[in-house]
């Protein structure tokens, strides 16, 4: 029962909170009421059984709890009246409006008037149902800091009148990137990847005409599908070329490939679609079609000419045109471990083993990932041990 | 409907020459007219330079006056417009137009209450 309730909490918390926010116009009230409803469920479901529509039961019960709280709290009743002026309530029975509530809430959480760090924290809190300690852990900040950040952001939404709605078409292109970036960063969090996929899937269902949303979902699925093969049972890193493809998740790979084809057909390629396409090539036939990957990186680098993209492009250049061409294309980014790892890999291919070992060690110093550090240190050791494994392996490390 | 303050920050020093300032003032007047026509406009003020400011503090029941603005800085409040707007997005849209016309940063703050 507890497991069932936990599953329902994960999938329905955000939906219930977003419906309650629309009805009552008060984020804190909505959160409290939904938490009350789950507490009630914890007591009554084991006795009475799970209701036919658990989501509907949670929303109805939360609404009753919210009304009780409003009756008890006259200050809030006043706020409720104000909130209704601000966020006029539409009829609740409209089933189609339910998914829209979550979409509205994502855009509210990622409003440009809020700090970017608040976008991700609020999205995890209000839509993902993560607790403040869980979010603090994901951000590596003290719990009190995260609690303050969330409180401040919620107060600004309330007091500054940040609207609870999806921007109009004209504003949407400007506002969507913040939402996608928040979801992408949530995906990169160690414990929040599954949550990010779930939220992105909602967004992709609700905005099927936005190819970047589809592209982001595809990128997440193709990355997540390879997670089981990326490390050994001891937690050591396995390079892409050496990964056991039977450990990849075939359903996620298939869906990712299908989504990449769907969004690229719209011919409005953006950074997420291109990264998804690169991952689609990586997860297609072995050996890897490097000329195809280079073409995609050329395109990506035109759209987002960052040093990080340029470094990854240089890896593709080396695969297609040889290690010296790769080195020539490599921009210097001294504080980024992938720069040093790539340089080390190319130097080793050119036979410059001492320089390569130094670069591997520098990369190992800079990475924060223990598995990567072990891998890079081992590479350096191999070179200084007399250059065994002179061919090396591909520098593509995910 | 809420009320917002659109505060304009300008650098300390002489205002720009008339040939620069006049077209800006004209465009701002047009913007104010549009705010009035849509019911958004409440009032607009422009302030004299900070050299004209005096700060009053209470010193055991006696007013203590100091010459100059409350806080020294490279930018100071130069004027403000108070508006009605349905939500922050609407207020930000007006602020964006003021910023484009003047080239100055505009701080948007919700008004908590007015007496």
Short mmCIF file of C-alpha atoms in Angstrom, two decimals:
data_model
loop_
_atom_site.label_atom_id
_atom_site.label_comp_id
_atom_site.label_asym_id
_atom_site.label_seq_id
_atom_site.Cartn_x
_atom_site.Cartn_y
_atom_site.Cartn_z
CA UNK A 1 0.00 0.00 0.00
CA UNK A 2 2.79 2.38 0.94
CA UNK A 3 4.50 1.60 -2.38
CA UNK A 4 1.27 2.22 -4.30
CA UNK A 5 0.79 5.49 -2.51
CA UNK A 6 4.40 6.50 -3.18
CA UNK A 7 3.91 5.80 -6.89
CA UNK A 8 0.68 7.78 -6.97
CA UNK A 9 2.41 10.61 -5.09
CA UNK A 10 5.23 10.73 -7.68
CA UNK A 11 2.88 10.80 -10.66
CA UNK A 12 0.00 12.86 -9.27
CA UNK A 13 1.54 15.41 -6.87
CA UNK A 14 2.36 17.99 -9.55
CA UNK A 15 -0.99 17.57 -11.27
CA UNK A 16 -2.89 18.04 -8.00
CA UNK A 17 -0.81 21.07 -6.92
CA UNK A 18 -1.24 22.75 -10.30
CA UNK A 19 -5.02 22.22 -10.28
CA UNK A 20 -5.25 23.59 -6.73
CA UNK A 21 -3.12 26.62 -7.60
CA UNK A 22 -5.46 27.44 -10.45
CA UNK A 23 -8.50 27.05 -8.21
CA UNK A 24 -7.21 28.94 -5.17
CA UNK A 25 -4.43 31.13 -6.56
CA UNK A 26 -2.20 30.42 -3.58
CA UNK A 27 0.86 28.20 -3.95
CA UNK A 28 1.40 27.50 -0.25
CA UNK A 29 -2.26 26.68 0.30
CA UNK A 30 -2.21 24.33 -2.70
CA UNK A 31 0.89 22.51 -1.43
CA UNK A 32 -0.44 22.18 2.10
CA UNK A 33 -3.82 20.91 0.91
CA UNK A 34 -2.30 18.31 -1.43
CA UNK A 35 0.02 17.10 1.34
CA UNK A 36 -3.02 16.88 3.66
CA UNK A 37 -4.84 14.83 1.04
CA UNK A 38 -1.97 12.35 0.79
CA UNK A 39 -1.85 12.10 4.58
CA UNK A 40 -5.59 11.36 4.58
CA UNK A 41 -5.04 8.72 1.89
CA UNK A 42 -2.35 7.10 4.02
CA UNK A 43 -4.94 6.63 6.77
CA UNK A 44 -8.08 5.73 4.80
CA UNK A 45 -6.88 3.77 1.75
CA UNK A 46 -5.53 0.79 3.72
CA UNK A 47 -8.97 0.54 5.38
CA UNK A 48 -11.29 1.39 2.46
CA UNK A 49 -9.17 0.30 -0.50
CA UNK A 50 -7.74 2.42 -3.31
CA UNK A 51 -10.45 4.54 -4.95
CA UNK A 52 -11.25 3.93 -8.65
CA UNK A 53 -9.64 7.24 -9.64
CA UNK A 54 -6.82 7.91 -7.15
CA UNK A 55 -5.84 11.17 -8.91
CA UNK A 56 -9.42 12.47 -8.82
CA UNK A 57 -9.76 11.42 -5.17
CA UNK A 58 -6.56 13.28 -4.23
CA UNK A 59 -7.66 16.46 -6.03
CA UNK A 60 -11.18 16.38 -4.54
CA UNK A 61 -9.86 15.69 -1.04
CA UNK A 62 -7.19 18.38 -1.39
CA UNK A 63 -9.86 20.85 -2.47
CA UNK A 64 -11.90 20.06 0.66
CA UNK A 65 -8.81 20.48 2.83
CA UNK A 66 -8.06 23.81 1.16
CA UNK A 67 -11.61 25.07 1.75
CA UNK A 68 -11.36 23.98 5.43
CA UNK A 69 -8.11 25.86 5.79
CA UNK A 70 -9.61 28.96 4.18
CA UNK A 71 -12.58 28.83 6.57
CA UNK A 72 -10.20 28.66 9.52
CA UNK A 73 -7.92 31.37 8.27
CA UNK A 74 -9.52 34.75 7.63
CA UNK A 75 -6.29 36.32 6.35
CA UNK A 76 -6.13 33.64 3.74
CA UNK A 77 -9.80 34.08 2.90
CA UNK A 78 -9.01 37.69 2.09
CA UNK A 79 -6.07 36.58 -0.03
CA UNK A 80 -8.30 34.08 -1.74
CA UNK A 81 -10.67 36.86 -2.79
CA UNK A 82 -7.72 38.83 -4.12
CA UNK A 83 -6.34 35.79 -5.88
CA UNK A 84 -9.61 35.25 -7.66
CA UNK A 85 -9.39 38.74 -9.09
CA UNK A 86 -5.92 37.86 -10.30
CA UNK A 87 -6.45 34.34 -11.53
CA UNK A 88 -10.09 33.98 -12.56
CA UNK A 89 -11.15 30.37 -12.11
CA UNK A 90 -12.44 28.42 -15.03
CA UNK A 91 -14.84 25.53 -14.58
CA UNK A 92 -13.00 22.66 -12.92
CA UNK A 93 -14.74 19.77 -14.64
CA UNK A 94 -12.99 20.45 -17.92
CA UNK A 95 -10.77 17.36 -18.13
CA UNK A 96 -8.70 18.85 -20.94
CA UNK A 97 -7.71 21.72 -18.68
CA UNK A 98 -5.88 19.41 -16.28
CA UNK A 99 -2.67 18.85 -18.25
CA UNK A 100 -2.68 22.55 -19.11
CA UNK A 101 -2.45 23.34 -15.42
CA UNK A 102 0.92 21.62 -15.20
CA UNK A 103 2.14 23.41 -18.29
CA UNK A 104 1.04 26.75 -16.82
CA UNK A 105 2.85 25.90 -13.62
CA UNK A 106 6.11 25.00 -15.43
CA UNK A 107 6.05 28.40 -17.15
CA UNK A 108 5.32 30.16 -13.85
CA UNK A 109 8.23 28.36 -12.15
CA UNK A 110 10.56 29.30 -15.03
CA UNK A 111 9.42 32.93 -15.37
CA UNK A 112 12.35 35.16 -16.42
CA UNK A 113 11.66 37.48 -13.44
CA UNK A 114 12.82 34.63 -11.16
CA UNK A 115 16.47 33.68 -10.73
CA UNK A 116 17.53 30.73 -12.92
CA UNK A 117 18.44 28.67 -9.82
CA UNK A 118 14.88 29.19 -8.55
CA UNK A 119 13.43 27.87 -11.85
CA UNK A 120 14.80 24.41 -11.29
CA UNK A 121 14.16 24.30 -7.54
CA UNK A 122 10.54 25.43 -7.93
CA UNK A 123 9.86 23.02 -10.79
CA UNK A 124 11.20 20.12 -8.72
CA UNK A 125 9.21 21.24 -5.69
CA UNK A 126 5.84 22.10 -7.21
CA UNK A 127 5.70 19.67 -10.14
CA UNK A 128 8.00 16.92 -9.02
CA UNK A 129 6.86 16.81 -5.42
CA UNK A 130 10.47 16.63 -4.21
CA UNK A 131 11.04 17.71 -0.63
CA UNK A 132 13.18 20.71 0.26
CA UNK A 133 15.96 18.45 1.69
CA UNK A 134 15.97 16.41 -1.53
CA UNK A 135 16.30 19.55 -3.67
CA UNK A 136 18.99 20.96 -1.36
CA UNK A 137 20.91 17.69 -1.78
CA UNK A 138 20.63 17.87 -5.59
CA UNK A 139 21.94 21.47 -5.54
CA UNK A 140 24.65 20.71 -2.94
CA UNK A 141 23.45 23.60 -0.75
CA UNK A 142 22.37 23.58 2.91
CA UNK A 143 18.71 22.85 3.52
CA UNK A 144 18.07 26.29 5.08
CA UNK A 145 19.52 27.99 1.98
CA UNK A 146 17.21 26.02 -0.28
CA UNK A 147 14.21 26.64 2.00
CA UNK A 148 14.90 30.40 1.85
CA UNK A 149 15.36 30.31 -1.93
CA UNK A 150 12.02 28.52 -2.38
CA UNK A 151 10.20 30.80 0.05
CA UNK A 152 11.59 33.92 -1.65
CA UNK A 153 10.62 32.67 -5.10
CA UNK A 154 7.09 31.75 -4.02
CA UNK A 155 6.69 35.14 -2.32
CA UNK A 156 7.80 36.91 -5.50
CA UNK A 157 5.30 34.94 -7.59
CA UNK A 158 2.56 36.01 -5.18
CA UNK A 159 3.56 39.62 -4.44
CA UNK A 160 4.87 40.68 -7.84
CA UNK A 161 1.92 39.06 -9.61
CA UNK A 162 3.84 36.63 -11.81
CA UNK A 163 1.04 35.23 -13.96
CA UNK A 164 0.03 31.60 -13.94
CA UNK A 165 -0.29 30.92 -17.63
CA UNK A 166 1.43 29.67 -20.75
CA UNK A 167 2.79 32.70 -22.62
CA UNK A 168 1.03 33.77 -25.76
CA UNK A 169 2.39 32.49 -29.05
CA UNK A 170 4.33 35.69 -29.65
CA UNK A 171 6.20 35.37 -26.33
CA UNK A 172 6.55 31.61 -26.37
CA UNK A 173 9.80 31.32 -28.37
CA UNK A 174 11.51 33.68 -25.89
CA UNK A 175 10.19 31.87 -22.83
CA UNK A 176 10.51 28.22 -23.88
CA UNK A 177 14.36 28.06 -23.64
CA UNK A 178 14.28 28.76 -19.87
CA UNK A 179 11.79 25.95 -19.38
CA UNK A 180 13.83 23.55 -21.51
CA UNK A 181 17.07 24.53 -19.75
CA UNK A 182 15.47 23.93 -16.35
CA UNK A 183 14.33 20.48 -17.45
CA UNK A 184 17.75 19.72 -18.96
CA UNK A 185 19.53 20.71 -15.74
CA UNK A 186 17.08 18.67 -13.68
CA UNK A 187 17.89 15.73 -15.99
CA UNK A 188 21.63 16.13 -15.32
CA UNK A 189 21.07 15.87 -11.57
CA UNK A 190 22.11 12.48 -10.29
CA UNK A 191 18.82 11.69 -8.53
CA UNK A 192 16.41 13.68 -10.64
CA UNK A 193 16.85 12.29 -14.18
CA UNK A 194 13.69 10.16 -14.09
CA UNK A 195 11.67 13.11 -12.80
CA UNK A 196 13.01 15.33 -15.60
CA UNK A 197 12.04 12.75 -18.23
CA UNK A 198 8.53 12.58 -16.78
CA UNK A 199 8.11 16.38 -16.81
CA UNK A 200 9.57 16.69 -20.32
CA UNK A 201 7.22 13.99 -21.52
CA UNK A 202 4.27 16.03 -20.20
CA UNK A 203 5.61 19.12 -21.99
CA UNK A 204 6.18 17.16 -25.22
CA UNK A 205 2.63 15.77 -25.09
CA UNK A 206 1.21 19.23 -24.51
CA UNK A 207 3.37 21.01 -27.11
CA UNK A 208 3.76 18.52 -29.97
CA UNK A 209 4.40 21.37 -32.43
CA UNK A 210 7.59 22.53 -30.70
CA UNK A 211 10.40 20.40 -32.15
CA UNK A 212 12.92 21.48 -29.49
CA UNK A 213 10.69 19.97 -26.79
CA UNK A 214 10.57 16.69 -28.72
CA UNK A 215 14.33 16.97 -29.27
CA UNK A 216 15.01 17.41 -25.55
CA UNK A 217 12.88 14.37 -24.70
CA UNK A 218 14.75 12.32 -27.32
CA UNK A 219 18.11 13.53 -25.97
CA UNK A 220 17.13 12.50 -22.44
CA UNK A 221 15.88 9.06 -23.50
CA UNK A 222 18.97 8.28 -25.61
CA UNK A 223 21.26 9.37 -22.77
CA UNK A 224 19.31 7.58 -20.06
CA UNK A 225 19.08 4.37 -22.12
CA UNK A 226 22.87 3.97 -21.93
CA UNK A 227 23.19 4.63 -18.20
CA UNK A 228 23.35 0.92 -17.18
CA UNK A 229 26.28 0.32 -19.56
CA UNK A 230 28.22 3.47 -18.71
CA UNK A 231 29.93 2.10 -15.61
CA UNK A 232 31.20 -1.30 -14.56
CA UNK A 233 29.78 -3.04 -11.48
CA UNK A 234 32.71 -1.45 -9.61
CA UNK A 235 31.58 2.00 -10.75
CA UNK A 236 34.39 2.44 -13.29
CA UNK A 237 33.71 4.36 -16.46
CA UNK A 238 33.17 2.43 -19.70
CA UNK A 239 33.85 4.34 -22.90
CA UNK A 240 31.10 4.47 -25.51
CA UNK A 241 32.99 2.26 -27.97
CA UNK A 242 33.51 -0.40 -25.27
CA UNK A 243 29.98 -0.36 -23.86
CA UNK A 244 27.97 -3.58 -23.87
CA UNK A 245 25.08 -2.58 -26.11
CA UNK A 246 22.90 -5.36 -24.77
CA UNK A 247 22.78 -3.42 -21.50
CA UNK A 248 21.26 -0.39 -23.19
CA UNK A 249 17.50 0.04 -22.70
CA UNK A 250 16.10 -0.93 -26.14
CA UNK A 251 12.65 0.62 -25.57
CA UNK A 252 14.19 4.00 -24.70
CA UNK A 253 16.59 3.81 -27.66
CA UNK A 254 13.72 3.00 -30.04
CA UNK A 255 11.54 5.80 -28.71
CA UNK A 256 14.48 8.23 -28.80
CA UNK A 257 15.24 7.38 -32.45
CA UNK A 258 11.59 7.72 -33.40
CA UNK A 259 11.36 11.13 -31.68
CA UNK A 260 14.55 12.35 -33.40
CA UNK A 261 13.07 11.46 -36.78
CA UNK A 262 9.78 13.18 -35.86
CA UNK A 263 11.33 16.47 -34.80
CA UNK A 264 13.98 16.68 -37.54
CA UNK A 265 11.24 16.23 -40.13
CA UNK A 266 9.95 19.67 -39.09
CA UNK A 267 13.20 21.14 -40.37
CA UNK A 268 13.60 23.68 -37.55
CA UNK A 269 16.69 22.17 -35.91
CA UNK A 270 17.75 23.62 -32.57
CA UNK A 271 20.48 22.68 -30.09
CA UNK A 272 18.48 19.96 -28.31
CA UNK A 273 17.40 18.32 -31.56
CA UNK A 274 20.97 18.32 -32.85
CA UNK A 275 22.34 16.85 -29.62
CA UNK A 276 19.59 14.23 -29.77
CA UNK A 277 20.53 13.49 -33.39
CA UNK A 278 24.20 13.08 -32.40
CA UNK A 279 23.14 10.65 -29.69
CA UNK A 280 20.92 8.84 -32.20
CA UNK A 281 23.93 8.28 -34.47
CA UNK A 282 25.99 7.08 -31.49
CA UNK A 283 23.28 4.58 -30.60
CA UNK A 284 22.70 3.35 -34.16
CA UNK A 285 24.94 0.91 -36.03
CA UNK A 286 28.48 0.14 -34.89
CA UNK A 287 30.99 1.30 -36.06
CA UNK A 288 29.94 4.89 -35.51
CA UNK A 289 29.17 7.04 -38.56
CA UNK A 290 31.67 9.79 -37.68
CA UNK A 291 31.22 11.91 -40.85
CA UNK A 292 27.52 12.15 -39.97
CA UNK A 293 28.38 13.17 -36.41
CA UNK A 294 30.82 15.81 -37.65
CA UNK A 295 28.11 17.29 -39.89
CA UNK A 296 25.76 17.51 -36.91
CA UNK A 297 28.45 19.10 -34.71
CA UNK A 298 29.23 21.64 -37.47
CA UNK A 299 25.56 22.59 -37.41
CA UNK A 300 25.40 22.66 -33.60
CA UNK A 301 28.53 24.82 -33.44
CA UNK A 302 26.94 27.32 -35.82
CA UNK A 303 23.88 27.58 -33.55
CA UNK A 304 25.75 27.52 -30.22
CA UNK A 305 29.39 28.46 -30.80
CA UNK A 306 30.58 27.62 -27.28
CA UNK A 307 34.05 26.20 -26.47
CA UNK A 308 32.41 23.08 -25.02
CA UNK A 309 30.63 22.33 -28.31
CA UNK A 310 33.87 23.12 -30.19
CA UNK A 311 35.77 20.55 -28.08
CA UNK A 312 33.24 17.84 -28.85
CA UNK A 313 33.33 18.85 -32.51
CA UNK A 314 37.14 18.47 -32.45
CA UNK A 315 36.71 14.85 -31.33
CA UNK A 316 34.59 14.23 -34.44
CA UNK A 317 37.12 16.10 -36.61
CA UNK A 318 39.86 13.76 -35.30
CA UNK A 319 37.79 10.66 -36.06
CA UNK A 320 37.17 11.83 -39.64
CA UNK A 321 40.40 13.67 -40.54
CA UNK A 322 42.94 12.26 -38.09
CA UNK A 323 44.38 13.27 -34.70
CA UNK A 324 46.43 16.27 -35.91
CA UNK A 325 43.33 17.85 -37.52
CA UNK A 326 41.50 17.22 -34.26
CA UNK A 327 44.23 18.95 -32.24
CA UNK A 328 44.17 21.90 -34.65
CA UNK A 329 40.39 22.23 -34.18
CA UNK A 330 40.60 21.97 -30.38
CA UNK A 331 39.94 25.28 -28.56
CA UNK A 332 41.73 25.75 -25.28
CA UNK A 333 39.52 25.57 -22.19
CA UNK A 334 41.98 25.07 -19.36
CA UNK A 335 39.51 24.52 -16.54
CA UNK A 336 37.40 21.89 -18.34
CA UNK A 337 38.45 18.27 -17.88
CA UNK A 338 37.08 17.16 -21.25
CA UNK A 339 39.50 19.57 -22.98
CA UNK A 340 42.49 17.91 -21.31
CA UNK A 341 41.13 14.38 -21.79
CA UNK A 342 40.54 15.04 -25.50
CA UNK A 343 43.97 16.61 -25.93
CA UNK A 344 45.58 13.67 -24.11
CA UNK A 345 43.77 11.18 -26.34
CA UNK A 346 44.88 12.95 -29.53
CA UNK A 347 48.47 13.45 -28.33
CA UNK A 348 48.70 9.75 -27.55
CA UNK A 349 47.46 8.86 -31.02
CA UNK A 350 50.24 11.06 -32.41
CA UNK A 351 52.78 9.24 -30.23
CA UNK A 352 53.48 12.13 -27.82
CA UNK A 353 53.13 9.94 -24.75
CA UNK A 354 54.73 12.17 -22.12
CA UNK A 355 52.60 15.18 -23.04
CA UNK A 356 49.54 12.92 -23.21
CA UNK A 357 50.16 11.55 -19.69
CA UNK A 358 50.48 15.10 -18.31
CA UNK A 359 47.17 16.06 -19.96
CA UNK A 360 45.42 12.95 -18.60
CA UNK A 361 46.61 13.82 -15.10
CA UNK A 362 45.39 17.40 -15.48
CA UNK A 363 41.99 16.08 -16.64
CA UNK A 364 41.85 13.74 -13.63
CA UNK A 365 42.52 16.69 -11.30
CA UNK A 366 39.67 18.70 -12.78
CA UNK A 367 36.85 16.16 -12.97
CA UNK A 368 34.48 15.88 -10.04
CA UNK A 369 33.29 12.41 -11.05
CA UNK A 370 35.18 9.62 -9.19
CA UNK A 371 34.65 7.07 -11.99
CA UNK A 372 36.06 9.49 -14.56
CA UNK A 373 38.99 10.31 -12.30
CA UNK A 374 39.89 6.62 -11.94
CA UNK A 375 39.64 6.16 -15.69
CA UNK A 376 41.83 9.17 -16.51
CA UNK A 377 44.43 8.31 -13.88
CA UNK A 378 44.66 4.79 -15.33
CA UNK A 379 45.19 6.22 -18.81
CA UNK A 380 48.04 8.38 -17.52
CA UNK A 381 49.57 5.40 -15.72
CA UNK A 382 49.44 3.22 -18.86
CA UNK A 383 51.41 5.82 -20.79
CA UNK A 384 54.10 6.27 -18.16
CA UNK A 385 54.34 2.45 -17.77
CA UNK A 386 55.97 2.25 -21.19
CA UNK A 387 53.14 3.01 -23.53
CA UNK A 388 51.04 -0.13 -23.52
CA UNK A 389 47.80 0.17 -25.43
CA UNK A 390 49.28 2.75 -27.82
CA UNK A 391 46.10 2.94 -29.88
CA UNK A 392 44.12 4.16 -26.91
CA UNK A 393 40.39 4.18 -27.04
CA UNK A 394 37.94 6.79 -28.15
CA UNK A 395 37.85 9.99 -26.17
CA UNK A 396 34.09 10.02 -26.22
CA UNK A 397 33.49 9.38 -22.59
CA UNK A 398 29.77 9.08 -22.30
CA UNK B 1 -5.61 44.69 -11.08
CA UNK B 2 -2.34 45.55 -9.33
CA UNK B 3 -0.18 48.63 -9.15
CA UNK B 4 3.47 48.74 -10.12
CA UNK B 5 6.24 51.30 -9.83
CA UNK B 6 8.45 51.62 -12.88
CA UNK B 7 11.57 53.31 -11.51
CA UNK B 8 14.10 54.78 -13.89
CA UNK B 9 17.77 54.77 -12.93
CA UNK B 10 20.06 57.27 -14.54
CA UNK B 11 23.75 58.03 -14.21
CA UNK B 12 24.85 60.91 -11.98
CA UNK B 13 25.94 63.95 -13.99
CA UNK B 14 24.63 66.37 -16.57
CA UNK B 15 21.68 65.24 -18.67
CA UNK B 16 22.42 64.48 -22.33
CA UNK B 17 22.36 67.43 -24.79
CA UNK B 18 18.94 68.61 -26.03
CA UNK B 19 19.34 67.04 -29.45
CA UNK B 20 19.60 63.62 -27.70
CA UNK B 21 17.09 64.30 -24.94
CA UNK B 22 14.27 65.86 -26.93
CA UNK B 23 13.38 62.87 -29.10
CA UNK B 24 13.51 60.64 -25.98
CA UNK B 25 11.14 62.93 -24.06
CA UNK B 26 8.82 63.02 -27.05
CA UNK B 27 8.70 59.23 -27.25
CA UNK B 28 8.15 58.97 -23.49
CA UNK B 29 5.23 61.41 -23.79
CA UNK B 30 3.74 59.21 -26.51
CA UNK B 31 4.19 56.16 -24.27
CA UNK B 32 2.45 57.98 -21.39
CA UNK B 33 -0.43 58.88 -23.70
CA UNK B 34 -0.77 55.24 -24.65
CA UNK B 35 -0.73 54.23 -20.97
CA UNK B 36 -3.47 56.80 -20.30
CA UNK B 37 -5.55 55.57 -23.24
CA UNK B 38 -5.41 51.96 -21.97
CA UNK B 39 -6.12 52.91 -18.35
CA UNK B 40 -2.69 51.76 -17.17
CA UNK B 41 -1.27 55.18 -16.25
CA UNK B 42 -1.54 56.47 -12.66
CA UNK B 43 1.14 59.17 -12.48
CA UNK B 44 4.59 60.04 -13.72
CA UNK B 45 7.29 62.01 -12.00
CA UNK B 46 10.74 63.21 -12.96
CA UNK B 47 13.18 64.21 -10.25
CA UNK B 48 15.78 66.96 -10.21
CA UNK B 49 19.40 65.73 -10.10
CA UNK B 50 20.78 64.23 -6.87
CA UNK B 51 22.72 67.46 -6.21
CA UNK B 52 19.38 68.93 -5.13
CA UNK B 53 18.70 66.16 -2.59
CA UNK B 54 18.74 66.64 1.19
CA UNK B 55 18.54 63.76 3.65
CA UNK B 56 16.74 64.33 6.95
CA UNK B 57 17.52 62.12 9.94
CA UNK B 58 16.19 62.30 13.45
CA UNK B 59 18.85 63.15 16.04
CA UNK B 60 17.22 62.79 19.50
CA UNK B 61 14.18 64.73 18.45
CA UNK B 62 16.09 67.27 16.37
CA UNK B 63 16.17 66.99 12.58
CA UNK B 64 19.70 66.41 11.30
CA UNK B 65 20.13 67.51 7.68
CA UNK B 66 22.82 66.35 5.29
CA UNK B 67 23.45 67.57 1.79
CA UNK B 68 23.19 65.00 -0.98
CA UNK B 69 21.34 61.76 -1.67
CA UNK B 70 20.75 59.00 0.87
CA UNK B 71 23.23 56.65 -0.77
CA UNK B 72 26.17 57.65 -2.95
CA UNK B 73 26.24 55.77 -6.20
CA UNK B 74 26.90 56.02 -9.89
CA UNK B 75 23.19 55.70 -10.65
CA UNK B 76 20.21 57.27 -8.94
CA UNK B 77 16.46 57.25 -9.15
CA UNK B 78 15.72 59.84 -11.81
CA UNK B 79 11.96 59.51 -11.97
CA UNK B 80 9.18 57.01 -11.90
CA UNK B 81 5.84 56.07 -13.34
CA UNK B 82 3.11 54.31 -11.40
CA UNK B 83 0.79 52.09 -13.39
CA UNK B 84 -2.11 49.68 -13.13
CA UNK B 85 -1.45 46.29 -14.67
CA UNK B 86 -3.21 42.94 -14.53
CA UNK B 87 0.03 41.08 -13.75
CA UNK B 88 3.81 41.33 -13.78
CA UNK B 89 4.08 40.43 -17.48
CA UNK B 90 1.96 43.46 -18.42
CA UNK B 91 4.07 45.74 -16.19
CA UNK B 92 7.29 44.30 -17.65
CA UNK B 93 6.02 44.99 -21.16
CA UNK B 94 5.59 48.71 -20.37
CA UNK B 95 9.00 48.75 -18.65
CA UNK B 96 10.62 47.15 -21.68
CA UNK B 97 9.33 49.98 -23.86
CA UNK B 98 10.57 52.63 -21.41
CA UNK B 99 13.98 50.95 -21.34
CA UNK B 100 14.12 50.84 -25.12
CA UNK B 101 13.21 54.53 -25.44
CA UNK B 102 15.55 55.80 -22.73
CA UNK B 103 18.37 53.29 -22.84
CA UNK B 104 18.17 53.25 -19.03
CA UNK B 105 17.46 50.37 -16.65
CA UNK B 106 13.90 50.32 -15.29
CA UNK B 107 13.20 48.64 -11.96
CA UNK B 108 9.71 47.15 -11.68
CA UNK B 109 8.31 46.81 -8.16
CA UNK B 110 4.81 45.87 -7.13
CA UNK B 111 3.20 48.54 -4.94
CA UNK B 112 2.17 46.94 -1.63
CA UNK B 113 -0.46 49.53 -0.79
CA UNK B 114 -1.16 53.20 -1.38
CA UNK B 115 -2.46 55.60 1.22
#
